[in-house]
CSV table of C-alpha atoms and ligand atoms in Angstrom, one decimal:
chain,number,residue,atom,x,y,z
A,7,MET,CA,-100.7,30.1,232.6
A,8,ARG,CA,-99.0,29.2,229.4
A,9,SER,CA,-95.5,29.6,230.6
A,10,LEU,CA,-96.0,27.0,233.3
A,11,ARG,CA,-97.2,24.4,230.9
A,12,LEU,CA,-94.3,25.1,228.6
A,13,SER,CA,-91.9,24.9,231.5
A,14,SER,CA,-93.2,21.6,232.5
A,15,VAL,CA,-92.7,20.3,229.0
A,16,LEU,CA,-89.2,21.4,229.1
A,17,PHE,CA,-88.6,20.0,232.5
A,18,GLY,CA,-90.1,16.6,231.8
A,19,ALA,CA,-88.0,16.0,228.7
A,20,LEU,CA,-84.8,17.3,230.3
A,21,CYS,CA,-85.2,14.7,233.0
A,22,LEU,CA,-85.5,12.0,230.3
A,23,LEU,CA,-82.4,13.2,228.6
A,24,GLY,CA,-80.6,14.4,231.7
A,25,SER,CA,-78.1,11.7,231.6
A,26,VAL,CA,-77.1,12.2,227.9
A,27,GLY,CA,-73.5,13.3,227.7
A,28,CYS,CA,-71.8,14.5,224.6
A,29,GLY,CA,-68.1,14.4,225.2
A,30,ASP,CA,-65.5,16.9,224.2
A,31,GLU,CA,-65.8,18.8,221.0
A,32,ALA,CA,-62.4,20.0,220.4
A,33,GLY,CA,-62.0,22.6,217.7
A,34,THR,CA,-58.9,22.6,215.7
A,35,GLY,CA,-58.7,26.3,215.9
A,36,GLY,CA,-55.7,28.1,214.6
A,37,GLY,CA,-56.8,30.3,211.7
A,38,GLY,CA,-54.5,31.4,209.0
A,39,GLY,CA,-51.0,32.2,210.3
A,40,THR,CA,-49.5,35.1,208.4
A,41,PRO,CA,-46.0,36.4,208.1
A,42,GLU,CA,-47.0,39.9,209.3
A,43,LEU,CA,-49.5,39.2,212.0
A,44,PRO,CA,-49.6,36.6,214.8
A,45,PRO,CA,-52.1,33.8,214.1
A,46,LEU,CA,-55.6,34.2,215.6
A,47,PRO,CA,-55.8,32.4,218.9
A,48,SER,CA,-57.6,29.1,218.6
A,49,VAL,CA,-61.1,29.0,219.9
A,50,GLU,CA,-62.1,25.6,221.1
A,51,GLY,CA,-65.6,24.1,220.8
A,52,LEU,CA,-66.4,24.8,217.2
A,53,VAL,CA,-64.8,24.0,213.9
A,54,PRO,CA,-63.4,27.1,212.4
A,55,LEU,CA,-64.0,28.1,208.8
A,56,GLU,CA,-61.1,27.7,206.5
A,57,ASP,CA,-59.7,31.1,205.3
A,58,LEU,CA,-59.1,30.9,201.6
A,59,SER,CA,-57.5,34.4,201.3
A,60,PRO,CA,-53.8,34.8,201.1
A,61,ASP,CA,-54.2,38.4,202.3
A,62,PRO,CA,-53.6,38.5,206.0
A,63,THR,CA,-56.2,41.2,206.6
A,64,THR,CA,-58.9,39.4,204.5
A,65,VAL,CA,-60.9,36.4,205.7
A,66,GLU,CA,-62.5,34.7,202.7
A,67,VAL,CA,-64.8,31.8,203.5
A,68,GLU,CA,-67.5,29.6,201.9
A,69,LEU,CA,-70.8,28.8,203.6
A,70,VAL,CA,-73.4,26.4,202.2
A,71,ALA,CA,-76.8,26.0,203.7
A,72,ARG,CA,-78.3,22.6,203.2
A,73,GLU,CA,-80.2,19.8,204.9
A,74,THR,CA,-78.2,17.1,206.6
A,75,THR,CA,-78.5,14.7,209.5
A,76,LEU,CA,-76.5,15.0,212.7
A,77,PRO,CA,-76.2,13.2,216.0
A,78,LEU,CA,-77.6,15.9,218.4
A,79,VAL,CA,-78.5,13.5,221.2
A,80,ASP,CA,-78.0,9.7,221.8
A,81,GLY,CA,-80.0,7.5,219.5
A,82,PRO,CA,-81.1,8.2,215.9
A,83,GLU,CA,-79.6,11.2,214.1
A,84,THR,CA,-81.7,14.3,213.5
A,85,LYS,CA,-82.5,15.8,210.2
A,86,VAL,CA,-81.4,19.5,210.4
A,87,LEU,CA,-80.7,22.5,208.3
A,88,ALA,CA,-77.0,23.3,208.6
A,89,TYR,CA,-74.3,25.6,207.4
A,90,ASN,CA,-71.4,23.5,206.0
A,91,ASP,CA,-73.2,20.4,207.5
A,92,LEU,CA,-72.6,21.6,211.0
A,93,VAL,CA,-74.9,22.7,213.8
A,94,PRO,CA,-73.9,25.3,215.0
A,95,GLY,CA,-72.4,26.4,211.7
A,96,PRO,CA,-68.6,26.7,211.6
A,97,LEU,CA,-66.9,29.4,213.6
A,98,LEU,CA,-66.2,32.6,211.6
A,99,HIS,CA,-63.2,34.2,213.2
A,100,ALA,CA,-61.4,37.3,212.2
A,101,ARG,CA,-59.4,40.2,213.6
A,102,VAL,CA,-61.0,43.6,214.2
A,103,GLY,CA,-60.7,45.6,211.0
A,104,ASP,CA,-60.4,42.6,208.7
A,105,ARG,CA,-62.4,42.4,205.5
A,106,VAL,CA,-64.6,39.4,205.6
A,107,ILE,CA,-65.9,37.8,202.3
A,108,VAL,CA,-68.5,35.1,202.6
A,109,HIS,CA,-69.4,33.2,199.5
A,110,PHE,CA,-72.8,31.8,200.4
A,111,THR,CA,-74.7,29.1,198.5
A,112,ASN,CA,-78.2,28.2,199.3
A,113,GLU,CA,-78.8,24.5,198.7
A,114,LEU,CA,-82.0,24.5,200.8
A,115,ASP,CA,-85.3,24.1,199.0
A,116,GLU,CA,-86.5,27.5,200.3
A,117,PRO,CA,-85.1,31.0,200.2
A,118,THR,CA,-82.9,32.4,203.0
A,119,THR,CA,-80.6,35.2,204.0
A,120,ILE,CA,-77.8,35.4,206.6
A,121,HIS,CA,-77.8,38.1,209.2
A,122,TRP,CA,-74.5,39.0,211.0
A,123,HIS,CA,-75.9,39.7,214.5
A,124,GLY,CA,-74.0,42.5,216.3
A,125,LEU,CA,-71.8,43.5,213.4
A,126,ARG,CA,-72.1,47.2,212.7
A,127,ILE,CA,-71.6,46.8,208.9
A,128,SER,CA,-73.4,48.3,205.9
A,129,ASP,CA,-77.1,47.7,205.8
A,130,GLN,CA,-76.7,46.3,202.3
A,131,MET,CA,-74.7,43.3,203.8
A,132,ASP,CA,-76.8,42.8,207.0
A,133,GLY,CA,-79.0,40.1,205.6
A,134,SER,CA,-82.1,42.0,206.5
A,135,PRO,CA,-85.0,40.6,204.4
A,136,MET,CA,-86.3,44.1,204.4
A,137,ILE,CA,-83.3,45.1,202.2
A,138,GLN,CA,-81.8,42.0,200.7
A,139,ALA,CA,-83.7,40.0,198.2
A,140,PRO,CA,-83.7,36.5,199.7
A,141,VAL,CA,-81.2,34.1,198.2
A,142,GLN,CA,-83.3,31.6,196.3
A,143,PRO,CA,-82.6,27.8,196.2
A,144,GLY,CA,-79.6,27.1,194.1
A,145,GLU,CA,-78.4,30.7,194.2
A,146,THR,CA,-75.3,32.3,195.6
A,147,PHE,CA,-74.7,35.6,197.3
A,148,THR,CA,-71.4,37.2,198.4
A,149,TYR,CA,-71.5,39.0,201.7
A,150,ASP,CA,-68.5,41.4,201.9
A,151,PHE,CA,-67.9,43.7,204.8
A,152,VAL,CA,-65.2,45.0,207.2
A,153,VAL,CA,-65.6,43.9,210.9
A,154,PRO,CA,-65.5,47.1,212.9
A,155,ASP,CA,-65.7,45.8,216.5
A,156,ALA,CA,-64.1,43.0,218.4
A,157,GLY,CA,-66.4,40.7,220.2
A,158,THR,CA,-68.4,37.5,220.4
A,159,LEU,CA,-71.2,37.6,217.8
A,160,TRP,CA,-73.2,35.3,215.7
A,161,TYR,CA,-74.8,34.7,212.4
A,162,HIS,CA,-78.2,33.2,211.6
A,163,THR,CA,-80.9,32.9,209.0
A,164,HIS,CA,-83.2,35.9,208.8
A,165,LEU,CA,-86.0,34.3,206.8
A,166,HIS,CA,-88.6,31.8,208.0
A,167,GLN,CA,-86.5,32.0,211.2
A,168,ILE,CA,-89.1,30.2,213.3
A,169,GLU,CA,-88.3,27.0,211.5
A,170,GLN,CA,-84.9,27.7,209.8
A,171,GLN,CA,-83.2,28.8,213.0
A,172,GLU,CA,-84.8,26.1,215.2
A,173,ARG,CA,-83.7,23.5,212.6
A,174,GLY,CA,-80.0,24.6,212.9
A,175,LEU,CA,-79.2,27.7,210.7
A,176,TYR,CA,-77.0,29.6,213.2
A,177,GLY,CA,-73.3,29.9,214.0
A,178,ALA,CA,-70.8,31.9,216.0
A,179,ILE,CA,-68.5,34.7,215.1
A,180,VAL,CA,-65.4,35.7,217.1
A,181,VAL,CA,-63.7,39.0,216.2
A,182,HIS,CA,-60.5,39.2,218.1
A,183,GLU,CA,-59.1,42.4,219.6
A,184,ALA,CA,-56.2,44.1,218.0
A,185,GLU,CA,-54.2,43.8,221.2
A,186,LEU,CA,-54.9,40.3,222.3
A,187,PRO,CA,-55.2,39.5,226.0
A,188,THR,CA,-53.6,36.1,226.5
A,189,PHE,CA,-55.4,33.2,228.0
A,190,THR,CA,-54.5,29.6,228.7
A,191,SER,CA,-57.3,28.7,226.4
A,192,GLU,CA,-60.3,30.3,224.7
A,193,ARG,CA,-63.5,28.4,224.3
A,194,ILE,CA,-66.9,29.1,222.9
A,195,PHE,CA,-70.2,27.7,224.0
A,196,VAL,CA,-73.3,28.2,221.9
A,197,GLY,CA,-76.5,27.6,223.9
A,198,ASP,CA,-79.7,26.4,222.2
A,199,ASP,CA,-82.7,24.4,223.0
A,200,ILE,CA,-84.5,22.2,220.6
A,201,ARG,CA,-87.8,20.3,220.7
A,202,LEU,CA,-87.3,16.7,219.6
A,203,THR,CA,-89.7,13.7,219.5
A,204,SER,CA,-88.8,10.4,221.1
A,205,GLN,CA,-87.4,9.5,217.7
A,206,ASN,CA,-85.1,12.5,217.7
A,207,VAL,CA,-87.1,14.2,215.0
A,208,ILE,CA,-87.6,18.0,215.3
A,209,SER,CA,-91.2,18.3,216.6
A,210,PRO,CA,-93.8,19.8,214.2
A,211,PHE,CA,-94.2,23.5,214.3
A,212,LYS,CA,-97.5,25.1,215.4
A,213,SER,CA,-98.9,28.3,214.1
A,214,SER,CA,-100.9,29.2,217.1
A,215,GLY,CA,-101.1,28.6,220.9
A,216,PRO,CA,-98.3,28.9,223.4
A,217,ASP,CA,-95.5,28.2,220.9
A,218,ILE,CA,-96.5,31.5,219.2
A,219,GLY,CA,-97.6,33.3,222.4
A,220,MET,CA,-94.4,32.7,224.3
A,221,GLY,CA,-92.1,31.5,221.5
A,222,ARG,CA,-91.1,27.9,221.0
A,223,VAL,CA,-89.2,26.4,223.9
A,224,GLY,CA,-87.4,23.1,223.4
A,225,ASN,CA,-87.2,20.0,225.5
A,226,THR,CA,-83.5,19.4,225.1
A,227,LEU,CA,-80.7,21.8,225.9
A,228,LEU,CA,-77.9,21.9,223.4
A,229,VAL,CA,-74.4,23.2,223.7
A,230,ASN,CA,-72.4,23.4,220.5
A,231,GLY,CA,-75.0,21.2,218.9
A,232,HIS,CA,-75.0,18.3,221.4
A,233,ALA,CA,-77.2,17.6,224.4
A,234,ALA,CA,-75.9,19.4,227.5
A,235,PRO,CA,-73.8,19.0,229.4
A,236,MET,CA,-70.7,19.3,227.3
A,237,THR,CA,-67.6,17.8,229.1
A,238,LEU,CA,-64.1,19.1,229.0
A,239,THR,CA,-61.0,19.5,231.1
A,240,ILE,CA,-59.3,22.5,232.5
A,241,PRO,CA,-55.9,22.5,234.1
A,242,ARG,CA,-55.4,23.8,237.6
A,243,GLY,CA,-54.0,27.4,237.5
A,244,ALA,CA,-55.5,28.1,234.1
A,245,ILE,CA,-57.0,31.4,233.1
A,246,GLU,CA,-59.4,30.8,230.3
A,247,ARG,CA,-61.8,32.9,228.2
A,248,TRP,CA,-65.2,31.4,227.9
A,249,ARG,CA,-67.4,33.0,225.2
A,250,PHE,CA,-71.1,32.3,225.3
A,251,VAL,CA,-73.7,32.8,222.6
A,252,MET,CA,-77.4,32.4,223.2
A,253,SER,CA,-79.1,31.1,220.1
A,254,THR,CA,-82.4,29.9,221.4
A,255,ASN,CA,-85.7,30.7,219.6
A,256,ALA,CA,-87.3,32.0,222.8
A,257,LEU,CA,-85.8,30.4,226.0
A,258,ALA,CA,-84.0,32.8,228.4
A,259,TYR,CA,-81.9,31.7,231.3
A,260,GLY,CA,-79.5,32.9,234.0
A,261,LEU,CA,-75.9,31.9,233.7
A,262,ARG,CA,-73.5,31.2,236.5
A,263,ILE,CA,-70.2,29.3,236.9
A,264,ARG,CA,-69.4,27.1,239.9
A,265,GLY,CA,-65.9,26.0,241.0
A,266,ALA,CA,-64.2,29.0,239.5
A,267,ASP,CA,-63.5,32.6,240.2
A,268,ALA,CA,-65.2,34.0,237.1
A,269,LYS,CA,-65.5,37.5,235.9
A,270,VAL,CA,-67.7,39.0,233.2
A,271,ILE,CA,-65.3,40.6,230.7
A,272,ALA,CA,-67.5,41.3,227.7
A,273,THR,CA,-71.1,41.7,226.7
A,274,ASP,CA,-72.8,41.8,223.2
A,275,GLY,CA,-70.7,44.7,222.1
A,276,GLY,CA,-67.2,43.5,223.3
A,277,LEU,CA,-64.9,44.0,226.3
A,278,LEU,CA,-66.0,46.0,229.3
A,279,PRO,CA,-63.9,48.8,230.7
A,280,GLU,CA,-64.1,47.1,234.1
A,281,PRO,CA,-64.7,43.4,234.3
A,282,PHE,CA,-66.9,42.4,237.3
A,283,ALA,CA,-67.2,39.3,239.3
A,284,LEU,CA,-69.8,36.9,237.9
A,285,GLU,CA,-72.6,36.0,240.2
A,286,ARG,CA,-75.1,35.5,237.5
A,287,VAL,CA,-76.0,37.2,234.3
A,288,GLU,CA,-79.2,36.9,232.2
A,289,ALA,CA,-79.0,35.5,228.8
A,290,ALA,CA,-81.9,36.1,226.5
A,291,ALA,CA,-82.2,35.0,222.8
A,292,GLY,CA,-79.4,36.8,221.0
A,293,ASN,CA,-77.2,37.9,224.0
A,294,ARG,CA,-73.5,37.1,224.4
A,295,TYR,CA,-71.1,37.2,227.3
A,296,ASP,CA,-67.4,36.5,227.7
A,297,PHE,CA,-66.1,35.2,231.0
A,298,GLU,CA,-62.6,35.0,232.5
A,299,VAL,CA,-62.5,31.7,234.3
A,300,ARG,CA,-60.0,30.6,236.9
A,301,PRO,CA,-60.6,27.2,238.7
A,302,GLN,CA,-60.7,27.6,242.4
A,303,ALA,CA,-57.8,26.0,244.3
A,304,ASP,CA,-59.8,23.2,245.8
A,305,ALA,CA,-62.3,22.7,243.0
A,306,THR,CA,-62.5,19.4,241.2
A,307,GLU,CA,-64.8,20.7,238.5
A,308,VAL,CA,-65.9,24.0,236.9
A,309,VAL,CA,-69.5,24.0,235.9
A,310,LEU,CA,-71.3,26.4,233.6
A,311,GLU,CA,-74.9,26.4,234.7
A,312,ALA,CA,-78.2,27.6,233.3
A,313,MET,CA,-80.8,28.7,235.8
A,314,ILE,CA,-84.2,27.8,234.3
A,315,LEU,CA,-87.7,28.3,235.5
A,316,VAL,CA,-89.4,24.9,235.7
A,317,ALA,CA,-92.8,23.8,237.0
A,318,ASP,CA,-93.7,20.6,238.8
A,319,ALA,CA,-96.8,18.5,238.2
A,320,GLN,CA,-98.7,20.8,240.5
A,321,GLY,CA,-97.7,23.8,238.6
A,322,ASN,CA,-95.4,25.1,241.3
A,323,VAL,CA,-92.7,27.1,239.6
A,324,SER,CA,-89.1,27.2,240.8
A,325,GLU,CA,-85.8,27.9,239.3
A,326,GLU,CA,-83.5,25.0,238.8
A,327,PRO,CA,-79.8,24.7,237.7
A,328,PHE,CA,-79.0,22.7,234.5
A,329,GLU,CA,-75.4,21.9,233.7
A,330,LEU,CA,-74.4,23.3,230.3
A,331,ALA,CA,-70.7,22.4,230.5
A,332,VAL,CA,-68.7,20.4,233.1
A,333,ALA,CA,-65.0,21.0,233.1
A,334,LYS,CA,-62.9,18.5,235.2
A,335,VAL,CA,-60.0,20.3,236.8
A,336,GLU,CA,-57.2,18.1,235.7
A,337,GLY,CA,-53.4,18.5,235.4
A,338,GLU,CA,-51.2,21.4,236.2
A,339,LEU,CA,-49.8,24.1,234.0
A,340,GLU,CA,-46.1,23.9,233.4
A,341,ALA,CA,-45.6,27.5,234.1
A,342,PRO,CA,-48.0,29.9,235.9
A,343,ALA,CA,-50.5,31.3,233.5
A,344,GLU,CA,-49.8,34.8,232.2
A,345,GLU,CA,-52.2,37.4,233.6
A,346,PRO,CA,-54.4,38.6,230.7
A,347,VAL,CA,-53.9,42.3,229.9
A,348,TYR,CA,-57.1,43.8,228.7
A,349,PRO,CA,-57.0,46.6,226.3
A,350,ALA,CA,-58.3,49.9,227.6
A,351,VAL,CA,-61.9,50.3,226.7
A,352,THR,CA,-64.0,53.5,227.0
A,353,LEU,CA,-67.7,53.2,226.5
A,354,PRO,CA,-69.8,56.1,225.5
A,355,ALA,CA,-71.3,58.0,228.4
A,356,VAL,CA,-74.6,56.9,229.9
A,357,ASP,CA,-75.2,60.1,231.7
A,358,VAL,CA,-75.6,62.3,228.7
A,359,THR,CA,-78.9,64.1,228.3
A,360,PRO,CA,-80.2,62.6,225.1
A,361,ALA,CA,-81.5,65.0,222.5
A,362,GLU,CA,-84.6,63.0,222.3
A,363,SER,CA,-86.4,60.3,224.2
A,364,LEU,CA,-89.1,58.1,222.8
A,365,GLU,CA,-91.1,55.0,223.5
A,366,TRP,CA,-91.6,51.8,221.7
A,367,ASP,CA,-94.5,49.9,223.0
A,368,LEU,CA,-94.3,46.2,222.5
A,369,SER,CA,-97.7,44.6,222.4
A,370,GLY,CA,-99.8,41.9,220.9
A,371,GLY,CA,-103.2,40.5,220.6
A,372,VAL,CA,-105.5,38.3,218.5
A,373,VAL,CA,-106.6,39.8,215.3
A,374,LEU,CA,-109.2,37.8,213.2
A,375,GLY,CA,-108.2,34.7,215.1
A,376,GLN,CA,-104.5,35.2,214.5
A,377,VAL,CA,-102.0,36.3,217.1
A,378,GLU,CA,-100.3,39.5,216.0
A,379,PHE,CA,-97.5,41.2,217.7
A,380,THR,CA,-96.9,44.9,217.3
A,381,ILE,CA,-94.5,47.8,218.0
A,382,ASN,CA,-96.4,51.0,218.7
A,383,GLY,CA,-99.5,49.4,217.4
A,384,GLN,CA,-98.1,48.4,214.1
A,385,ALA,CA,-97.3,44.9,212.8
A,386,ALA,CA,-94.9,44.3,209.9
A,387,HIS,CA,-94.0,41.2,208.0
A,388,VAL,CA,-91.3,40.3,205.6
A,389,GLY,CA,-92.6,40.9,202.1
A,390,ASP,CA,-95.1,43.6,203.1
A,391,ALA,CA,-95.4,46.1,200.3
A,392,ASP,CA,-94.8,49.0,202.7
A,393,HIS,CA,-92.1,49.1,205.3
A,394,VAL,CA,-93.1,50.1,208.8
A,395,MET,CA,-90.6,53.0,209.3
A,396,LEU,CA,-90.8,53.3,213.0
A,397,ASP,CA,-88.5,56.3,213.5
A,398,THR,CA,-85.7,58.1,211.9
A,399,PHE,CA,-82.5,59.1,213.7
A,400,THR,CA,-79.5,61.3,213.1
A,401,LYS,CA,-76.2,59.6,212.9
A,402,GLY,CA,-74.2,60.1,216.2
A,403,VAL,CA,-77.1,61.6,218.2
A,404,PRO,CA,-77.9,59.4,221.2
A,405,VAL,CA,-81.5,58.8,221.9
A,406,ALA,CA,-83.1,57.3,225.0
A,407,ILE,CA,-85.7,54.7,224.1
A,408,THR,CA,-88.1,53.2,226.5
A,409,LEU,CA,-89.3,49.8,225.5
A,410,SER,CA,-92.4,48.9,227.3
A,411,SER,CA,-94.2,45.6,227.3
A,412,ASN,CA,-97.7,45.6,228.5
A,413,VAL,CA,-98.4,41.9,227.8
A,414,SER,CA,-97.0,39.0,229.7
A,415,PRO,CA,-94.4,37.4,227.4
A,416,ALA,CA,-90.9,38.7,227.5
A,417,HIS,CA,-89.3,40.2,224.5
A,418,PRO,CA,-85.6,40.0,223.9
A,419,PHE,CA,-85.5,43.2,221.8
A,420,HIS,CA,-82.8,43.6,219.1
A,421,VAL,CA,-81.6,46.6,217.2
A,422,HIS,CA,-79.6,45.8,214.0
A,423,GLY,CA,-76.4,47.6,213.3
A,424,GLN,CA,-76.1,49.6,216.5
A,425,PHE,CA,-75.1,49.3,220.1
A,426,PHE,CA,-76.8,50.7,223.2
A,427,GLN,CA,-76.5,50.6,227.0
A,428,ILE,CA,-79.2,49.8,229.5
A,429,LEU,CA,-80.1,52.8,231.6
A,430,ALA,CA,-83.2,51.8,233.7
A,431,ARG,CA,-85.8,49.1,234.3
A,432,ASP,CA,-89.2,50.3,235.3
A,433,GLY,CA,-87.8,53.8,235.5
A,434,LYS,CA,-85.2,52.8,238.1
A,435,PRO,CA,-81.5,53.1,237.2
A,436,VAL,CA,-79.8,49.7,236.9
A,437,SER,CA,-76.2,48.6,236.6
A,438,GLU,CA,-76.0,46.3,233.6
A,439,PRO,CA,-72.8,47.6,232.2
A,440,GLY,CA,-71.6,47.1,228.6
A,441,LEU,CA,-72.7,47.6,225.1
A,442,ARG,CA,-75.6,45.5,223.9
A,443,ASP,CA,-77.6,44.9,220.8
A,444,THR,CA,-80.3,42.9,222.5
A,445,VAL,CA,-82.1,43.6,225.7
A,446,HIS,CA,-84.4,41.4,227.6
A,447,VAL,CA,-87.7,43.2,228.2
A,448,ARG,CA,-89.7,41.1,230.7
A,449,GLY,CA,-93.4,41.0,230.6
A,450,ASP,CA,-95.0,44.1,232.3
A,451,GLU,CA,-91.7,45.9,232.4
A,452,THR,CA,-90.2,49.0,230.8
A,453,VAL,CA,-86.5,49.1,229.9
A,454,THR,CA,-84.8,52.4,229.0
A,455,ILE,CA,-81.8,52.1,226.7
A,456,LEU,CA,-79.5,54.8,225.4
A,457,SER,CA,-78.8,54.0,221.7
A,458,TYR,CA,-75.9,55.7,220.0
A,459,PHE,CA,-76.9,55.4,216.4
A,460,GLU,CA,-73.4,55.6,215.0
A,461,ASN,CA,-74.0,53.4,212.0
A,462,PRO,CA,-76.1,55.0,209.2
A,463,GLY,CA,-78.5,53.0,207.2
A,464,GLN,CA,-81.9,51.3,207.3
A,465,TRP,CA,-82.0,48.8,210.2
A,466,MET,CA,-84.4,46.3,211.5
A,467,VAL,CA,-85.6,46.4,215.1
A,468,HIS,CA,-87.5,43.4,216.4
A,469,CYS,CA,-88.1,41.0,219.1
A,470,HIS,CA,-85.6,38.1,218.9
A,471,ILE,CA,-88.3,35.5,219.6
A,472,ALA,CA,-88.8,34.5,216.0
A,473,GLU,CA,-92.5,33.6,216.7
A,474,HIS,CA,-93.0,37.2,217.7
A,475,SER,CA,-91.0,39.0,215.0
A,476,GLU,CA,-92.4,36.9,212.2
A,477,ASN,CA,-95.9,37.6,213.5
A,478,GLY,CA,-95.5,41.3,213.4
A,479,MET,CA,-93.0,42.5,216.0
A,480,MET,CA,-90.5,44.0,213.6
A,481,ALA,CA,-90.0,47.3,212.0
A,482,ASP,CA,-87.3,49.4,210.3
A,483,ILE,CA,-85.6,52.5,211.5
A,484,MET,CA,-83.5,54.9,209.5
A,485,VAL,CA,-80.3,56.4,210.7
A,486,GLY,CA,-78.9,59.4,208.9
A,487,GLU,CA,-78.7,58.9,205.1
A,488,SER,CA,-79.3,55.5,203.8
A,489,SER,CA,-78.3,54.0,200.5
A,490,ALA,CA,-80.9,51.3,201.0
A,491,HIS,CA,-83.0,50.7,198.0
A,492,GLN,CA,-86.6,50.4,198.6
A,493,HIS,CA,-88.5,47.5,197.2
B,29,C2O,CU1,-80.2,38.1,215.5
B,29,C2O,CU2,-82.7,40.5,213.2
B,29,C2O,O1,-81.5,39.3,214.4
B,30,CU,CU1,-91.2,39.0,221.8
């Protein structure tokens, strides 16, 4: 089976690089303090974008995409594509309700767009290559939107994503709640995997075979742009918020935290009404989680772990833990940490009888020697003369959608501009609470989601494995009236 071979590739290289550490990456955090509003809490782990706007409710930033070289792992630096010369790109942070203006300049030698994954903004600002004319080399584009929801989100290229995203064009977004729960510290971890040669060059891309069939899996785990594990310290008695963004091309893993009492406090779509104890959650390409983390009294370290399927030389598959971040428990707080007070959150009901239910069948096959992935039998590609308009919906009318995958690879399925909740897997009700914009549909599985369609417009739906979406597994849907121009 292909997955086994890929897994052994991953495993072998991780062993080689297993001892590579990367040290602390301390963000300077802070954000623009204003006379009227308290400053945004600092989020450690990434460099924040500088806010150029004097208006306290506007965040105005500059992003430039260009090629650069960065030290991802020990040894030679790696040639990457980066936003503001950083991988991940700088942290965009704002307060819910803020206007965000991003002056984007494309200094790559190829066109690109930026998609704001999870932001329920106007379809005109969404970076969808089905709507936005790609930003050509040397050109600029100003993204201008109001951030409607608090949460942990991310941004990434939405063109030639197989290569552009693997090469580094992704970054994190934090939209802070209006009533801020207080923490000892807030941190962000962006998980990725990258495939490097022994010379630390990004390995050549293939256009067929397992890399396309399963999606490209790396041989090196990255956290915030450095080989895992990231190292940091956490004081005894601390209550921290750890935000996690999964920015892999294809790899999915389980997440757990050792040495701490940890709770899941948020999913893709923001805070949960009721946090729950973290045993393990599944992170597929595009997913986010926030955790509340309290080191256990006798713990010497708190470890964020990825549970990854690996194969040995005989092809026996097992799941192994890999350390993503190791926090040494060190020092005491001067005063006991304040208990975070979470704002009251009500999620839309999951037990409504939806007006409509429908199926999106995720499939694929070989057509004229080329792998092609489809939704309900249709493949779409950026630049196609005709859009595949999969379905139209009425704003505010929830619809139950059953995503079914009849072929073996998993599909982390993403709906732009909307949130949904997960109702069932294989027809059986599940408890995977929280709003999502991306759901992992495993091979040979059906997943039923209830999507609320609150945001009108023309929206992409696609598998978040770029190798699948860009080989056909993408389509558009229409919600209510759209101002989208057709091209
Ligand atoms: Cu994060 Cu259309 O994707
Ligand atoms: Cu897929």
